[in-house]
PDB file of C-alpha atoms in Angstrom:
ATOM      1  CA  UNK H1109      -0.022   0.020  -0.011  1.00 53.00           C
ATOM      2  CA  UNK H1110       1.387   3.380  -0.909  1.00 58.00           C
ATOM      3  CA  UNK H1111       1.870   5.910   1.755  1.00 63.00           C
ATOM      4  CA  UNK H1112      -0.785   8.683   2.078  1.00 62.00           C
ATOM      5  CA  UNK H1113       0.808  12.045   1.066  1.00 63.00           C
ATOM      6  CA  UNK H1114      -0.131  14.998   3.204  1.00 62.00           C
ATOM      7  CA  UNK H1115      -3.134  16.652   1.672  1.00 58.00           C
ATOM      8  CA  UNK H1116      -3.085  20.510   1.650  1.00 57.00           C
ATOM      9  CA  UNK H1117      -6.325  21.604   3.442  1.00 50.00           C
ATOM     10  CA  UNK H1118      -8.473  24.709   2.759  1.00 48.00           C
ATOM     11  CA  UNK H1119      -8.886  27.383   5.395  1.00 51.00           C
ATOM     12  CA  UNK H1120     -10.116  25.501   8.485  1.00 48.00           C
ATOM     13  CA  UNK H1121     -13.008  27.957   9.145  1.00 56.00           C
ATOM     14  CA  UNK H1122     -14.488  27.348   5.806  1.00 78.00           C
ATOM     15  CA  UNK H1123     -15.754  23.760   6.386  1.00 82.00           C
ATOM     16  CA  UNK H1124     -17.574  22.453   9.399  1.00 85.00           C
ATOM     17  CA  UNK H1125     -18.553  18.959  10.523  1.00 83.00           C
ATOM     18  CA  UNK H1126     -22.136  19.602   9.369  1.00 87.00           C
ATOM     19  CA  UNK H1127     -20.726  20.580   5.909  1.00 87.00           C
ATOM     20  CA  UNK H1128     -18.827  17.281   5.773  1.00 87.00           C
ATOM     21  CA  UNK H1129     -22.045  15.403   6.393  1.00 88.00           C
ATOM     22  CA  UNK H1130     -23.982  17.383   3.856  1.00 90.00           C
ATOM     23  CA  UNK H1131     -21.369  17.109   1.112  1.00 89.00           C
ATOM     24  CA  UNK H1132     -20.174  13.495   1.685  1.00 90.00           C
ATOM     25  CA  UNK H1133     -22.554  11.815   4.159  1.00 88.00           C
ATOM     26  CA  UNK H1134     -24.380   9.862   1.383  1.00 91.00           C
ATOM     27  CA  UNK H1135     -21.136   8.217   0.210  1.00 90.00           C
ATOM     28  CA  UNK H1136     -18.943   8.218   3.363  1.00 91.00           C
ATOM     29  CA  UNK H1137     -19.449   7.274   6.938  1.00 90.00           C
ATOM     30  CA  UNK H1138     -18.091  10.298   8.811  1.00 91.00           C
ATOM     31  CA  UNK H1139     -17.340  10.301  12.401  1.00 89.00           C
ATOM     32  CA  UNK H1140     -15.687  12.405  15.076  1.00 88.00           C
ATOM     33  CA  UNK H1141     -13.420  10.333  17.347  1.00 81.00           C
ATOM     34  CA  UNK H1142     -13.636  12.465  20.549  1.00 79.00           C
ATOM     35  CA  UNK H1143     -11.141  10.296  22.556  1.00 72.00           C
ATOM     36  CA  UNK H1144      -8.293  10.960  20.172  1.00 74.00           C
ATOM     37  CA  UNK H1145      -9.424  14.263  18.538  1.00 79.00           C
ATOM     38  CA  UNK H1146      -9.736  13.178  14.890  1.00 84.00           C
ATOM     39  CA  UNK H1147     -12.372  13.105  12.245  1.00 86.00           C
ATOM     40  CA  UNK H1148     -12.593   9.753  10.212  1.00 87.00           C
ATOM     41  CA  UNK H1149     -14.426   8.922   6.961  1.00 89.00           C
ATOM     42  CA  UNK H1150     -14.950   5.384   5.784  1.00 89.00           C
ATOM     43  CA  UNK H1151     -16.305   4.003   2.556  1.00 88.00           C
ATOM     44  CA  UNK H1152     -16.817   0.326   1.511  1.00 82.00           C
ATOM     45  CA  UNK H1153     -17.042  -1.004  -2.013  1.00 77.00           C
ATOM     46  CA  UNK H1154     -20.465  -2.397  -3.017  1.00 75.00           C
ATOM     47  CA  UNK H1155     -19.029  -5.936  -2.862  1.00 69.00           C
ATOM     48  CA  UNK H1156     -17.524  -5.264   0.658  1.00 67.00           C
ATOM     49  CA  UNK H1157     -14.071  -6.305  -0.340  1.00 68.00           C
ATOM     50  CA  UNK H1158     -12.409  -2.969  -0.151  1.00 74.00           C
ATOM     51  CA  UNK H1159     -12.536  -0.320   2.542  1.00 79.00           C
ATOM     52  CA  UNK H1160     -11.198   3.205   2.178  1.00 84.00           C
ATOM     53  CA  UNK H1161     -10.405   4.870   5.473  1.00 84.00           C
ATOM     54  CA  UNK H1162      -9.390   8.411   5.928  1.00 86.00           C
ATOM     55  CA  UNK H1163      -8.623  10.538   9.066  1.00 85.00           C
ATOM     56  CA  UNK H1164      -7.822  14.166   9.609  1.00 84.00           C
ATOM     57  CA  UNK H1165      -7.575  16.704  12.451  1.00 85.00           C
ATOM     58  CA  UNK H1166      -9.889  19.298  10.861  1.00 88.00           C
ATOM     59  CA  UNK H1167     -13.092  19.206   8.752  1.00 90.00           C
ATOM     60  CA  UNK H1168     -11.321  20.983   6.064  1.00 88.00           C
ATOM     61  CA  UNK H1169      -8.449  18.572   5.943  1.00 89.00           C
ATOM     62  CA  UNK H1170     -10.823  15.656   5.809  1.00 90.00           C
ATOM     63  CA  UNK H1171     -12.841  17.146   2.980  1.00 91.00           C
ATOM     64  CA  UNK H1172      -9.715  17.744   0.988  1.00 90.00           C
ATOM     65  CA  UNK H1173      -8.701  14.005   1.581  1.00 90.00           C
ATOM     66  CA  UNK H1174     -12.223  12.813   0.536  1.00 91.00           C
ATOM     67  CA  UNK H1175     -12.131  14.919  -2.648  1.00 91.00           C
ATOM     68  CA  UNK H1176      -8.773  13.533  -3.481  1.00 89.00           C
ATOM     69  CA  UNK H1177      -9.913   9.951  -2.855  1.00 88.00           C
ATOM     70  CA  UNK H1178     -12.989  10.370  -5.015  1.00 88.00           C
ATOM     71  CA  UNK H1179     -10.954  12.035  -7.906  1.00 88.00           C
ATOM     72  CA  UNK H1180      -8.511   8.993  -7.766  1.00 84.00           C
ATOM     73  CA  UNK H1181     -11.480   6.545  -7.874  1.00 80.00           C
ATOM     74  CA  UNK H1182     -12.935   8.492 -10.727  1.00 80.00           C
ATOM     75  CA  UNK H1183      -9.790   8.500 -12.649  1.00 77.00           C
ATOM     76  CA  UNK H1184      -9.084   4.851 -11.852  1.00 70.00           C
ATOM     77  CA  UNK H1185      -5.746   5.750 -10.173  1.00 61.00           C
ATOM     78  CA  UNK H1186      -6.441   5.095  -6.534  1.00 56.00           C
ATOM     79  CA  UNK H1187      -5.772   2.051  -4.377  1.00 52.00           C
ATOM     80  CA  UNK H1188      -8.839   0.399  -5.791  1.00 48.00           C
ATOM     81  CA  UNK H1189      -8.014   1.031  -9.371  1.00 44.00           C
ATOM     82  CA  UNK H1190      -7.854  -2.692 -10.227  1.00 48.00           C
ATOM     83  CA  UNK H1191     -11.198  -4.414 -10.574  1.00 50.00           C
ATOM     84  CA  UNK H1192     -11.717  -6.939  -7.783  1.00 53.00           C
ATOM     85  CA  UNK H1193     -12.028 -10.575  -8.770  1.00 51.00           C
ATOM     86  CA  UNK H1194     -15.632 -11.805  -8.891  1.00 60.00           C
ATOM     87  CA  UNK H1195     -16.406 -15.257  -7.570  1.00 63.00           C
ATOM     88  CA  UNK H1196     -16.375 -16.953 -10.926  1.00 70.00           C
ATOM     89  CA  UNK H1197     -12.982 -15.409 -11.994  1.00 73.00           C
ATOM     90  CA  UNK H1198     -11.521 -16.348  -8.568  1.00 73.00           C
ATOM     91  CA  UNK H1199     -12.789 -19.968  -9.023  1.00 80.00           C
ATOM     92  CA  UNK H1200     -11.254 -20.231 -12.559  1.00 81.00           C
ATOM     93  CA  UNK H1201      -7.929 -18.892 -11.350  1.00 80.00           C
ATOM     94  CA  UNK H1202      -8.047 -21.475  -8.476  1.00 82.00           C
ATOM     95  CA  UNK H1203      -8.757 -24.253 -11.088  1.00 86.00           C
ATOM     96  CA  UNK H1204      -5.875 -23.165 -13.188  1.00 86.00           C
ATOM     97  CA  UNK H1205      -3.574 -23.102 -10.243  1.00 86.00           C
ATOM     98  CA  UNK H1206      -4.699 -26.608  -9.252  1.00 87.00           C
ATOM     99  CA  UNK H1207      -4.197 -27.840 -12.887  1.00 87.00           C
ATOM    100  CA  UNK H1208      -0.688 -26.281 -13.031  1.00 86.00           C
ATOM    101  CA  UNK H1209       0.257 -28.046  -9.745  1.00 87.00           C
ATOM    102  CA  UNK H1210      -1.123 -31.365 -11.014  1.00 88.00           C
ATOM    103  CA  UNK H1211       0.693 -31.102 -14.328  1.00 86.00           C
ATOM    104  CA  UNK H1212       3.976 -30.179 -12.687  1.00 84.00           C
ATOM    105  CA  UNK H1213       3.734 -33.214 -10.265  1.00 86.00           C
ATOM    106  CA  UNK H1214       3.106 -35.469 -13.324  1.00 85.00           C
ATOM    107  CA  UNK H1215       6.076 -33.972 -15.335  1.00 82.00           C
ATOM    108  CA  UNK H1216       8.314 -34.453 -12.364  1.00 83.00           C
ATOM    109  CA  UNK H1217       7.608 -38.229 -11.920  1.00 84.00           C
ATOM    110  CA  UNK H1218      10.216 -40.597 -13.233  1.00 86.00           C
ATOM    111  CA  UNK H1219       9.234 -42.221 -16.591  1.00 87.00           C
ATOM    112  CA  UNK H1220      10.926 -45.028 -18.553  1.00 88.00           C
ATOM    113  CA  UNK H1221       9.398 -43.626 -21.785  1.00 88.00           C
ATOM    114  CA  UNK H1222      11.076 -40.211 -21.070  1.00 84.00           C
ATOM    115  CA  UNK H1223      14.405 -41.978 -20.514  1.00 85.00           C
ATOM    116  CA  UNK H1224      14.186 -43.596 -23.972  1.00 86.00           C
ATOM    117  CA  UNK H1225      13.633 -40.413 -25.876  1.00 84.00           C
ATOM    118  CA  UNK H1226      16.318 -38.037 -27.283  1.00 84.00           C
ATOM    119  CA  UNK H1227      14.874 -34.864 -25.624  1.00 80.00           C
ATOM    120  CA  UNK H1228      14.229 -36.618 -22.303  1.00 81.00           C
ATOM    121  CA  UNK H1229      10.419 -36.215 -22.492  1.00 84.00           C
ATOM    122  CA  UNK H1230       7.730 -38.677 -23.744  1.00 88.00           C
ATOM    123  CA  UNK H1231       4.751 -37.289 -25.543  1.00 88.00           C
ATOM    124  CA  UNK H1232       2.544 -37.310 -22.400  1.00 87.00           C
ATOM    125  CA  UNK H1233       5.144 -35.510 -20.266  1.00 86.00           C
ATOM    126  CA  UNK H1234       5.828 -33.020 -23.081  1.00 87.00           C
ATOM    127  CA  UNK H1235       2.197 -32.258 -23.408  1.00 89.00           C
ATOM    128  CA  UNK H1236       2.075 -31.656 -19.606  1.00 87.00           C
ATOM    129  CA  UNK H1237       4.608 -28.991 -19.984  1.00 87.00           C
ATOM    130  CA  UNK H1238       2.841 -27.380 -22.997  1.00 88.00           C
ATOM    131  CA  UNK H1239      -0.350 -27.389 -20.827  1.00 88.00           C
ATOM    132  CA  UNK H1240       1.385 -25.695 -17.984  1.00 87.00           C
ATOM    133  CA  UNK H1241       2.512 -22.824 -20.248  1.00 86.00           C
ATOM    134  CA  UNK H1242      -1.060 -22.563 -21.585  1.00 88.00           C
ATOM    135  CA  UNK H1243      -2.629 -22.567 -18.057  1.00 85.00           C
ATOM    136  CA  UNK H1244      -0.158 -19.915 -16.970  1.00 85.00           C
ATOM    137  CA  UNK H1245      -0.979 -17.656 -19.857  1.00 85.00           C
ATOM    138  CA  UNK H1246      -4.774 -18.153 -19.311  1.00 84.00           C
ATOM    139  CA  UNK H1247      -4.260 -17.300 -15.551  1.00 81.00           C
ATOM    140  CA  UNK H1248      -2.338 -14.185 -16.499  1.00 80.00           C
ATOM    141  CA  UNK H1249      -5.164 -13.058 -18.935  1.00 78.00           C
ATOM    142  CA  UNK H1250      -7.904 -13.846 -16.426  1.00 74.00           C
ATOM    143  CA  UNK H1251      -5.990 -12.070 -13.646  1.00 69.00           C
ATOM    144  CA  UNK H1252      -5.832  -9.034 -15.915  1.00 63.00           C
ATOM    145  CA  UNK H1253      -9.569  -9.163 -16.421  1.00 60.00           C
ATOM    146  CA  UNK H1254      -9.463 -10.688 -19.841  1.00 57.00           C
ATOM    147  CA  UNK H1255     -11.301 -13.635 -21.089  1.00 54.00           C
ATOM    148  CA  UNK H1256      -9.247 -16.787 -20.377  1.00 50.00           C
ATOM    149  CA  UNK H1257     -10.137 -18.541 -23.740  1.00 51.00           C
ATOM    150  CA  UNK H1258      -7.248 -19.662 -25.900  1.00 48.00           C
ATOM    151  CA  UNK H1259      -6.067 -16.912 -28.365  1.00 47.00           C
ATOM    152  CA  UNK H1260      -6.656 -17.496 -31.937  1.00 42.00           C
ATOM    153  CA  UNK H1261      -4.072 -19.903 -33.453  1.00 45.00           C
ATOM    154  CA  UNK H1262      -3.388 -21.604 -30.159  1.00 46.00           C
ATOM    155  CA  UNK H1263      -3.404 -25.455 -30.401  1.00 45.00           C
ATOM    156  CA  UNK H1264      -5.571 -27.532 -28.157  1.00 39.00           C
TER     157      UNK H1264
END
């Protein structure tokens, strides 16, 4: 996680706690922590997987931080710029990871047919290595939010 830079705040008298709630209260849970003398703002993503938490000493400072966080989210440059994995994508990535582990274990087993070939791999184990590469490429595409189907021209 990148460190939070100090956000320049507008003049403290220009923004009150009530202003914070009026401007941002529909999107942020804004609270005053009396015991430690700070204001906090919390926002959860709709899927509940991400939480953005901000704190400041003055309402003006918190307003500036909220505005910056919302601008980053709008531009796609904030800490939540990457789209979270939905359940289906996560399951497909897990299946690919399991398949890669299975194929690696198979390729590592001793094999008399492999010993008899010039390149040291029988057809079955050579195909295991090809599949590992294909599964890894599919996992990279899926992790980047792309479809994990084989690209055109790939052999099956």
